[in-house]
Amino acid sequence: MSKESRNAPDLQSAKSDKDYSKYFDFSGAKVVKEAEGKTTYRIKGRDITINSAPSYKNEKSRGKEEIQVHYDFAIPPEITQLGQGKFYLIATYGCQMNEHDTEVMRGLFEDMGYQATENRQQADVILLNTCAVRENAEDKVFGELGHLKHLKIEKPGLILGVCGCMSQEESVVGRIMQKHPFVDIIFGTHNIHRLPQLLQDAMFSKEMVVEVWSKEGDIIENLPKKREGMRAWINIMYGCDKFCTYCIVPYTRGKERSRRPEDVIAEVRDLARQGFKEITLLGQNVNAYGKDFEDINYRFGDLMADIAKIDIPRVRFTTSHPRDFDDHLIHVLAERGNLVEHIHLPVQSGSSDVLKRMSRKYSREMYLELVGKIKRAIPDAVLTTDIIVGFPGETDEHFEDTLSLVSEVGFDSAYTFIYSPRVGTPAADMEDNIPMEVKKARLARLNKLIAELSRVSHEKMVGQTVEVLIEGESKNNANVLSGRTRTNKLVHLEGPKDWIGRFVQARVTDSQTWYIKAEPIIEPPVQEAVS
């Protein structure tokens, strides 16, 4: 189904332009067998079968291979009963894309007869769906593997797997093979549809199975998905071509590939028929959708306009790159309807100098011009963002530029991070000359400013009537319901549990820094909530 090379890696070096071989020194490894493009090694007493391994060099290349769309996916009949009487558990780290990948893997598991569990002692398969964006995310996963080692000793038949973005990193896979040989499966972001076969191989061969495609492969439609609640994620495209100097995603997720519009629209219509109240369109750079189409002129604004005609109450999207946020998209969003007034627009820095070093391909002035266009077209739009502090070379003046931009835009909230270098990215080779105490102080100042802006925004809402989609009980008080407005504001209000999954009109009564309190003014009609 994919054009991916199945050649085994050169485990003696596994080097690209730079030396990433720290964990790939398998000089003591013994080749056990070679067949059908696969090589089985014996490393520290464990047989490891390499179907394909990640390569930084291959992940950096952007070939012109034609991407095929496949509609004939099916789990092989001999595997459909593999999970009868067995349980699976997936721990998910990172972004909404990972959450969506987990929904697909849940669907695959359940089509094989497995049942979901949150009890590790009960689980027959445990997968860690990992994130590679920040170093602390990787640290959490390796810490988790340390805990799972003891569970594996207690339950030798347990299948442990590592998948997701970390698995696309050459050094990470080598580290798992060397330091965590009790792991049974390693696979990446491009071959999730291969989970049934990989699971079968690991279960019956008793070997560690490694299959990570460095090239993206094709788009696989009709994969099963298990969604929960009243909200759904829909992947509309894969990969990213922006190559920001700090970001590993273009390597772990590959080049931009857009799903055909008719396939996306069919999925949205199906979710509407099922009664979902809200969908979020996903992509690493969602508003680059359609740029790769050669046979039609159809971009993200066109897709949003078509989805606006479908009877589903709320439509969101994430994440946007300012460079691809065009005037047509703004015009479509200004029509409102089921297209909500919340836009997540990562800026990363308020300094043009730092943005240039990040290779963001826009300046401070260009970003502010875009914000102005959005606010003129949608005056009540709520903007949120991502910001990195402490990027190599960021001076005090550069950081002050970030604070001033945040104030000028008036973001309602932001995801803020201290820069952490990712192996294989250009920024990792830059001199990281900013002391950690300076980075932490800058982050604290930025977070204080964001909190002030959020509190002011919420104070302005007191007395307003808002539409709230009730999502469940408050995490801190089971007697209080929790939900979201169209602009993604967190709302706490009192009401019966059968309101969960419904829309409530409510008046804002009190403001807190990160949420608002409200009282219902119109009870929702009786209806069935999505299970």
PDB file of N, CA and C in Angstrom, residues 224-302:
ATOM      1  N   PRO A 224     -11.323   2.673  10.744  1.00  0.00           N
ATOM      2  CA  PRO A 224     -12.314   2.737  11.826  1.00  0.00           C
ATOM      3  C   PRO A 224     -11.891   3.749  12.883  1.00  0.00           C
ATOM      4  N   LYS A 225     -12.860   4.366  13.535  1.00  0.00           N
ATOM      5  CA  LYS A 225     -12.576   5.320  14.604  1.00  0.00           C
ATOM      6  C   LYS A 225     -13.557   5.089  15.742  1.00  0.00           C
ATOM      7  N   LYS A 226     -13.060   5.182  16.955  1.00  0.00           N
ATOM      8  CA  LYS A 226     -13.947   5.137  18.110  1.00  0.00           C
ATOM      9  C   LYS A 226     -13.892   6.504  18.788  1.00  0.00           C
ATOM     10  N   ARG A 227     -14.996   7.256  18.648  1.00  0.00           N
ATOM     11  CA  ARG A 227     -15.081   8.585  19.230  1.00  0.00           C
ATOM     12  C   ARG A 227     -15.965   8.534  20.463  1.00  0.00           C
ATOM     13  N   GLU A 228     -15.696   9.417  21.417  1.00  0.00           N
ATOM     14  CA  GLU A 228     -16.469   9.462  22.652  1.00  0.00           C
ATOM     15  C   GLU A 228     -16.921  10.893  22.920  1.00  0.00           C
ATOM     16  N   GLY A 229     -18.086  11.047  23.523  1.00  0.00           N
ATOM     17  CA  GLY A 229     -18.581  12.366  23.869  1.00  0.00           C
ATOM     18  C   GLY A 229     -19.360  12.995  22.734  1.00  0.00           C
ATOM     19  N   MET A 230     -19.515  14.322  22.805  1.00  0.00           N
ATOM     20  CA  MET A 230     -20.313  15.048  21.808  1.00  0.00           C
ATOM     21  C   MET A 230     -19.451  15.850  20.836  1.00  0.00           C
ATOM     22  N   ARG A 231     -18.118  15.751  21.003  1.00  0.00           N
ATOM     23  CA  ARG A 231     -17.200  16.473  20.120  1.00  0.00           C
ATOM     24  C   ARG A 231     -16.363  15.479  19.328  1.00  0.00           C
ATOM     25  N   ALA A 232     -15.991  15.839  18.114  1.00  0.00           N
ATOM     26  CA  ALA A 232     -15.213  14.939  17.261  1.00  0.00           C
ATOM     27  C   ALA A 232     -14.079  15.695  16.584  1.00  0.00           C
ATOM     28  N   TRP A 233     -12.947  14.998  16.400  1.00  0.00           N
ATOM     29  CA  TRP A 233     -11.811  15.540  15.660  1.00  0.00           C
ATOM     30  C   TRP A 233     -11.858  14.973  14.247  1.00  0.00           C
ATOM     31  N   ILE A 234     -11.544  15.802  13.266  1.00  0.00           N
ATOM     32  CA  ILE A 234     -11.483  15.338  11.874  1.00  0.00           C
ATOM     33  C   ILE A 234     -10.166  15.798  11.262  1.00  0.00           C
ATOM     34  N   ASN A 235      -9.357  14.844  10.862  1.00  0.00           N
ATOM     35  CA  ASN A 235      -8.102  15.168  10.203  1.00  0.00           C
ATOM     36  C   ASN A 235      -8.394  15.555   8.757  1.00  0.00           C
ATOM     37  N   ILE A 236      -8.014  16.759   8.345  1.00  0.00           N
ATOM     38  CA  ILE A 236      -8.247  17.148   6.957  1.00  0.00           C
ATOM     39  C   ILE A 236      -6.960  17.128   6.140  1.00  0.00           C
ATOM     40  N   MET A 237      -5.818  17.127   6.816  1.00  0.00           N
ATOM     41  CA  MET A 237      -4.537  17.049   6.114  1.00  0.00           C
ATOM     42  C   MET A 237      -3.466  16.536   7.062  1.00  0.00           C
ATOM     43  N   TYR A 238      -2.371  16.125   6.506  1.00  0.00           N
ATOM     44  CA  TYR A 238      -1.260  15.568   7.272  1.00  0.00           C
ATOM     45  C   TYR A 238       0.022  16.320   6.924  1.00  0.00           C
ATOM     46  N   GLY A 239       0.932  16.404   7.898  1.00  0.00           N
ATOM     47  CA  GLY A 239       2.254  16.923   7.626  1.00  0.00           C
ATOM     48  C   GLY A 239       2.357  18.442   7.607  1.00  0.00           C
ATOM     49  N   CYS A 240       3.580  18.925   7.404  1.00  0.00           N
ATOM     50  CA  CYS A 240       3.856  20.363   7.384  1.00  0.00           C
ATOM     51  C   CYS A 240       5.100  20.611   6.537  1.00  0.00           C
ATOM     52  N   ASP A 241       5.037  21.660   5.730  1.00  0.00           N
ATOM     53  CA  ASP A 241       6.168  22.029   4.864  1.00  0.00           C
ATOM     54  C   ASP A 241       6.847  23.326   5.297  1.00  0.00           C
ATOM     55  N   LYS A 242       6.521  23.852   6.472  1.00  0.00           N
ATOM     56  CA  LYS A 242       7.041  25.165   6.859  1.00  0.00           C
ATOM     57  C   LYS A 242       8.486  25.102   7.369  1.00  0.00           C
ATOM     58  N   PHE A 243       8.882  24.016   8.016  1.00  0.00           N
ATOM     59  CA  PHE A 243      10.252  23.843   8.507  1.00  0.00           C
ATOM     60  C   PHE A 243      10.725  24.994   9.388  1.00  0.00           C
ATOM     61  N   CYS A 244       9.931  25.365  10.383  1.00  0.00           N
ATOM     62  CA  CYS A 244      10.415  26.296  11.397  1.00  0.00           C
ATOM     63  C   CYS A 244      11.644  25.675  12.053  1.00  0.00           C
ATOM     64  N   THR A 245      12.631  26.479  12.364  1.00  0.00           N
ATOM     65  CA  THR A 245      13.926  25.926  12.762  1.00  0.00           C
ATOM     66  C   THR A 245      13.895  25.171  14.083  1.00  0.00           C
ATOM     67  N   TYR A 246      12.881  25.426  14.925  1.00  0.00           N
ATOM     68  CA  TYR A 246      12.808  24.774  16.230  1.00  0.00           C
ATOM     69  C   TYR A 246      11.961  23.513  16.204  1.00  0.00           C
ATOM     70  N   CYS A 247      11.274  23.220  15.095  1.00  0.00           N
ATOM     71  CA  CYS A 247      10.170  22.255  15.103  1.00  0.00           C
ATOM     72  C   CYS A 247      10.554  20.918  14.480  1.00  0.00           C
ATOM     73  N   ILE A 248      10.215  19.840  15.155  1.00  0.00           N
ATOM     74  CA  ILE A 248      10.495  18.482  14.689  1.00  0.00           C
ATOM     75  C   ILE A 248       9.350  17.935  13.845  1.00  0.00           C
ATOM     76  N   VAL A 249       8.178  18.605  13.867  1.00  0.00           N
ATOM     77  CA  VAL A 249       6.969  18.059  13.240  1.00  0.00           C
ATOM     78  C   VAL A 249       7.127  17.776  11.740  1.00  0.00           C
ATOM     79  N   PRO A 250       7.775  18.655  10.936  1.00  0.00           N
ATOM     80  CA  PRO A 250       7.907  18.328   9.517  1.00  0.00           C
ATOM     81  C   PRO A 250       8.636  17.009   9.266  1.00  0.00           C
ATOM     82  N   TYR A 251       9.464  16.590  10.220  1.00  0.00           N
ATOM     83  CA  TYR A 251      10.182  15.326  10.079  1.00  0.00           C
ATOM     84  C   TYR A 251       9.351  14.151  10.592  1.00  0.00           C
ATOM     85  N   THR A 252       8.630  14.362  11.703  1.00  0.00           N
ATOM     86  CA  THR A 252       7.863  13.255  12.282  1.00  0.00           C
ATOM     87  C   THR A 252       6.527  13.037  11.582  1.00  0.00           C
ATOM     88  N   ARG A 253       5.961  14.093  10.983  1.00  0.00           N
ATOM     89  CA  ARG A 253       4.658  13.969  10.318  1.00  0.00           C
ATOM     90  C   ARG A 253       4.747  14.024   8.798  1.00  0.00           C
ATOM     91  N   GLY A 254       5.918  14.412   8.272  1.00  0.00           N
ATOM     92  CA  GLY A 254       6.097  14.378   6.829  1.00  0.00           C
ATOM     93  C   GLY A 254       5.550  15.585   6.099  1.00  0.00           C
ATOM     94  N   LYS A 255       5.556  15.491   4.768  1.00  0.00           N
ATOM     95  CA  LYS A 255       5.147  16.616   3.935  1.00  0.00           C
ATOM     96  C   LYS A 255       3.627  16.765   3.949  1.00  0.00           C
ATOM     97  N   GLU A 256       3.169  17.938   3.519  1.00  0.00           N
ATOM     98  CA  GLU A 256       1.736  18.233   3.532  1.00  0.00           C
ATOM     99  C   GLU A 256       0.996  17.378   2.509  1.00  0.00           C
ATOM    100  N   ARG A 257      -0.044  16.697   2.997  1.00  0.00           N
ATOM    101  CA  ARG A 257      -0.927  15.902   2.133  1.00  0.00           C
ATOM    102  C   ARG A 257      -2.359  16.178   2.561  1.00  0.00           C
ATOM    103  N   SER A 258      -3.179  16.678   1.654  1.00  0.00           N
ATOM    104  CA  SER A 258      -4.561  17.023   1.968  1.00  0.00           C
ATOM    105  C   SER A 258      -5.498  15.884   1.582  1.00  0.00           C
ATOM    106  N   ARG A 259      -6.459  15.610   2.459  1.00  0.00           N
ATOM    107  CA  ARG A 259      -7.525  14.680   2.103  1.00  0.00           C
ATOM    108  C   ARG A 259      -8.424  15.323   1.054  1.00  0.00           C
ATOM    109  N   ARG A 260      -9.016  14.518   0.206  1.00  0.00           N
ATOM    110  CA  ARG A 260      -9.922  15.033  -0.802  1.00  0.00           C
ATOM    111  C   ARG A 260     -11.132  15.672  -0.129  1.00  0.00           C
ATOM    112  N   PRO A 261     -11.611  16.818  -0.656  1.00  0.00           N
ATOM    113  CA  PRO A 261     -12.726  17.517  -0.006  1.00  0.00           C
ATOM    114  C   PRO A 261     -13.977  16.660   0.121  1.00  0.00           C
ATOM    115  N   GLU A 262     -14.267  15.828  -0.877  1.00  0.00           N
ATOM    116  CA  GLU A 262     -15.473  15.012  -0.804  1.00  0.00           C
ATOM    117  C   GLU A 262     -15.405  14.006   0.348  1.00  0.00           C
ATOM    118  N   ASP A 263     -14.175  13.551   0.687  1.00  0.00           N
ATOM    119  CA  ASP A 263     -14.024  12.612   1.799  1.00  0.00           C
ATOM    120  C   ASP A 263     -14.211  13.307   3.139  1.00  0.00           C
ATOM    121  N   VAL A 264     -13.665  14.523   3.261  1.00  0.00           N
ATOM    122  CA  VAL A 264     -13.836  15.291   4.497  1.00  0.00           C
ATOM    123  C   VAL A 264     -15.309  15.635   4.705  1.00  0.00           C
ATOM    124  N   ILE A 265     -15.945  16.120   3.659  1.00  0.00           N
ATOM    125  CA  ILE A 265     -17.348  16.537   3.768  1.00  0.00           C
ATOM    126  C   ILE A 265     -18.243  15.347   4.095  1.00  0.00           C
ATOM    127  N   ALA A 266     -17.959  14.191   3.510  1.00  0.00           N
ATOM    128  CA  ALA A 266     -18.745  12.992   3.811  1.00  0.00           C
ATOM    129  C   ALA A 266     -18.608  12.612   5.284  1.00  0.00           C
ATOM    130  N   GLU A 267     -17.407  12.762   5.832  1.00  0.00           N
ATOM    131  CA  GLU A 267     -17.200  12.430   7.244  1.00  0.00           C
ATOM    132  C   GLU A 267     -17.942  13.415   8.143  1.00  0.00           C
ATOM    133  N   VAL A 268     -17.920  14.706   7.796  1.00  0.00           N
ATOM    134  CA  VAL A 268     -18.649  15.707   8.583  1.00  0.00           C
ATOM    135  C   VAL A 268     -20.144  15.410   8.551  1.00  0.00           C
ATOM    136  N   ARG A 269     -20.675  15.096   7.380  1.00  0.00           N
ATOM    137  CA  ARG A 269     -22.100  14.792   7.277  1.00  0.00           C
ATOM    138  C   ARG A 269     -22.470  13.574   8.120  1.00  0.00           C
ATOM    139  N   ASP A 270     -21.604  12.577   8.130  1.00  0.00           N
ATOM    140  CA  ASP A 270     -21.872  11.384   8.918  1.00  0.00           C
ATOM    141  C   ASP A 270     -21.895  11.712  10.410  1.00  0.00           C
ATOM    142  N   LEU A 271     -20.978  12.567  10.848  1.00  0.00           N
ATOM    143  CA  LEU A 271     -20.951  12.971  12.258  1.00  0.00           C
ATOM    144  C   LEU A 271     -22.191  13.778  12.618  1.00  0.00           C
ATOM    145  N   ALA A 272     -22.661  14.604  11.684  1.00  0.00           N
ATOM    146  CA  ALA A 272     -23.895  15.357  11.920  1.00  0.00           C
ATOM    147  C   ALA A 272     -25.075  14.403  12.086  1.00  0.00           C
ATOM    148  N   ARG A 273     -25.129  13.365  11.251  1.00  0.00           N
ATOM    149  CA  ARG A 273     -26.213  12.382  11.352  1.00  0.00           C
ATOM    150  C   ARG A 273     -26.163  11.646  12.689  1.00  0.00           C
ATOM    151  N   GLN A 274     -24.943  11.431  13.200  1.00  0.00           N
ATOM    152  CA  GLN A 274     -24.790  10.730  14.476  1.00  0.00           C
ATOM    153  C   GLN A 274     -25.142  11.615  15.672  1.00  0.00           C
ATOM    154  N   GLY A 275     -25.284  12.916  15.454  1.00  0.00           N
ATOM    155  CA  GLY A 275     -25.685  13.812  16.526  1.00  0.00           C
ATOM    156  C   GLY A 275     -24.565  14.523  17.242  1.00  0.00           C
ATOM    157  N   PHE A 276     -23.360  14.520  16.665  1.00  0.00           N
ATOM    158  CA  PHE A 276     -22.268  15.257  17.293  1.00  0.00           C
ATOM    159  C   PHE A 276     -22.566  16.752  17.260  1.00  0.00           C
ATOM    160  N   LYS A 277     -22.183  17.428  18.353  1.00  0.00           N
ATOM    161  CA  LYS A 277     -22.496  18.847  18.498  1.00  0.00           C
ATOM    162  C   LYS A 277     -21.377  19.764  18.012  1.00  0.00           C
ATOM    163  N   GLU A 278     -20.166  19.228  17.964  1.00  0.00           N
ATOM    164  CA  GLU A 278     -19.028  20.088  17.623  1.00  0.00           C
ATOM    165  C   GLU A 278     -17.959  19.255  16.953  1.00  0.00           C
ATOM    166  N   ILE A 279     -17.348  19.809  15.905  1.00  0.00           N
ATOM    167  CA  ILE A 279     -16.216  19.157  15.262  1.00  0.00           C
ATOM    168  C   ILE A 279     -15.044  20.127  15.232  1.00  0.00           C
ATOM    169  N   THR A 280     -13.843  19.570  15.251  1.00  0.00           N
ATOM    170  CA  THR A 280     -12.629  20.365  15.093  1.00  0.00           C
ATOM    171  C   THR A 280     -11.834  19.801  13.932  1.00  0.00           C
ATOM    172  N   LEU A 281     -11.577  20.618  12.925  1.00  0.00           N
ATOM    173  CA  LEU A 281     -10.782  20.212  11.771  1.00  0.00           C
ATOM    174  C   LEU A 281      -9.310  20.331  12.141  1.00  0.00           C
ATOM    175  N   LEU A 282      -8.550  19.287  11.860  1.00  0.00           N
ATOM    176  CA  LEU A 282      -7.167  19.205  12.327  1.00  0.00           C
ATOM    177  C   LEU A 282      -6.166  19.184  11.178  1.00  0.00           C
ATOM    178  N   GLY A 283      -5.038  19.804  11.427  1.00  0.00           N
ATOM    179  CA  GLY A 283      -3.884  19.724  10.548  1.00  0.00           C
ATOM    180  C   GLY A 283      -2.721  20.419  11.230  1.00  0.00           C
ATOM    181  N   GLN A 284      -1.501  19.984  10.950  1.00  0.00           N
ATOM    182  CA  GLN A 284      -0.344  20.682  11.516  1.00  0.00           C
ATOM    183  C   GLN A 284      -0.336  22.138  11.059  1.00  0.00           C
ATOM    184  N   ASN A 285      -0.762  22.372   9.827  1.00  0.00           N
ATOM    185  CA  ASN A 285      -0.915  23.726   9.288  1.00  0.00           C
ATOM    186  C   ASN A 285      -2.223  23.713   8.512  1.00  0.00           C
ATOM    187  N   VAL A 286      -3.320  23.817   9.250  1.00  0.00           N
ATOM    188  CA  VAL A 286      -4.638  23.506   8.698  1.00  0.00           C
ATOM    189  C   VAL A 286      -5.034  24.421   7.546  1.00  0.00           C
ATOM    190  N   ASN A 287      -4.574  25.677   7.572  1.00  0.00           N
ATOM    191  CA  ASN A 287      -4.989  26.564   6.492  1.00  0.00           C
ATOM    192  C   ASN A 287      -4.072  26.496   5.269  1.00  0.00           C
ATOM    193  N   ALA A 288      -3.178  25.497   5.240  1.00  0.00           N
ATOM    194  CA  ALA A 288      -2.463  25.170   4.006  1.00  0.00           C
ATOM    195  C   ALA A 288      -3.218  24.102   3.224  1.00  0.00           C
ATOM    196  N   TYR A 289      -4.393  23.729   3.739  1.00  0.00           N
ATOM    197  CA  TYR A 289      -5.196  22.692   3.093  1.00  0.00           C
ATOM    198  C   TYR A 289      -5.437  23.028   1.619  1.00  0.00           C
ATOM    199  N   GLY A 290      -5.233  22.023   0.777  1.00  0.00           N
ATOM    200  CA  GLY A 290      -5.516  22.160  -0.649  1.00  0.00           C
ATOM    201  C   GLY A 290      -4.376  22.689  -1.489  1.00  0.00           C
ATOM    202  N   LYS A 291      -3.309  23.183  -0.869  1.00  0.00           N
ATOM    203  CA  LYS A 291      -2.189  23.722  -1.648  1.00  0.00           C
ATOM    204  C   LYS A 291      -1.526  22.652  -2.503  1.00  0.00           C
ATOM    205  N   ASP A 292      -1.656  21.396  -2.080  1.00  0.00           N
ATOM    206  CA  ASP A 292      -1.017  20.303  -2.805  1.00  0.00           C
ATOM    207  C   ASP A 292      -1.909  19.715  -3.904  1.00  0.00           C
ATOM    208  N   PHE A 293      -3.154  20.168  -4.014  1.00  0.00           N
ATOM    209  CA  PHE A 293      -4.018  19.669  -5.085  1.00  0.00           C
ATOM    210  C   PHE A 293      -3.540  20.192  -6.437  1.00  0.00           C
ATOM    211  N   GLU A 294      -3.407  19.319  -7.401  1.00  0.00           N
ATOM    212  CA  GLU A 294      -2.980  19.724  -8.733  1.00  0.00           C
ATOM    213  C   GLU A 294      -4.126  19.730  -9.732  1.00  0.00           C
ATOM    214  N   ASP A 295      -5.234  19.070  -9.397  1.00  0.00           N
ATOM    215  CA  ASP A 295      -6.331  18.936 -10.346  1.00  0.00           C
ATOM    216  C   ASP A 295      -7.491  19.902 -10.081  1.00  0.00           C
ATOM    217  N   ILE A 296      -7.517  20.499  -8.876  1.00  0.00           N
ATOM    218  CA  ILE A 296      -8.593  21.427  -8.532  1.00  0.00           C
ATOM    219  C   ILE A 296      -8.028  22.627  -7.784  1.00  0.00           C
ATOM    220  N   ASN A 297      -8.727  23.757  -7.888  1.00  0.00           N
ATOM    221  CA  ASN A 297      -8.379  24.950  -7.117  1.00  0.00           C
ATOM    222  C   ASN A 297      -9.350  25.026  -5.949  1.00  0.00           C
ATOM    223  N   TYR A 298      -8.947  24.461  -4.818  1.00  0.00           N
ATOM    224  CA  TYR A 298      -9.855  24.316  -3.674  1.00  0.00           C
ATOM    225  C   TYR A 298      -9.017  24.426  -2.415  1.00  0.00           C
ATOM    226  N   ARG A 299      -9.234  25.510  -1.656  1.00  0.00           N
ATOM    227  CA  ARG A 299      -8.407  25.766  -0.491  1.00  0.00           C
ATOM    228  C   ARG A 299      -9.234  25.665   0.789  1.00  0.00           C
ATOM    229  N   PHE A 300      -8.627  26.013   1.904  1.00  0.00           N
ATOM    230  CA  PHE A 300      -9.275  25.842   3.199  1.00  0.00           C
ATOM    231  C   PHE A 300     -10.546  26.680   3.318  1.00  0.00           C
ATOM    232  N   GLY A 301     -10.523  27.896   2.798  1.00  0.00           N
ATOM    233  CA  GLY A 301     -11.717  28.721   2.830  1.00  0.00           C
ATOM    234  C   GLY A 301     -12.880  28.077   2.100  1.00  0.00           C
ATOM    235  N   ASP A 302     -12.592  27.396   0.982  1.00  0.00           N
ATOM    236  CA  ASP A 302     -13.642  26.698   0.239  1.00  0.00           C
ATOM    237  C   ASP A 302     -14.216  25.549   1.062  1.00  0.00           C
TER     238      ASP A 302
END
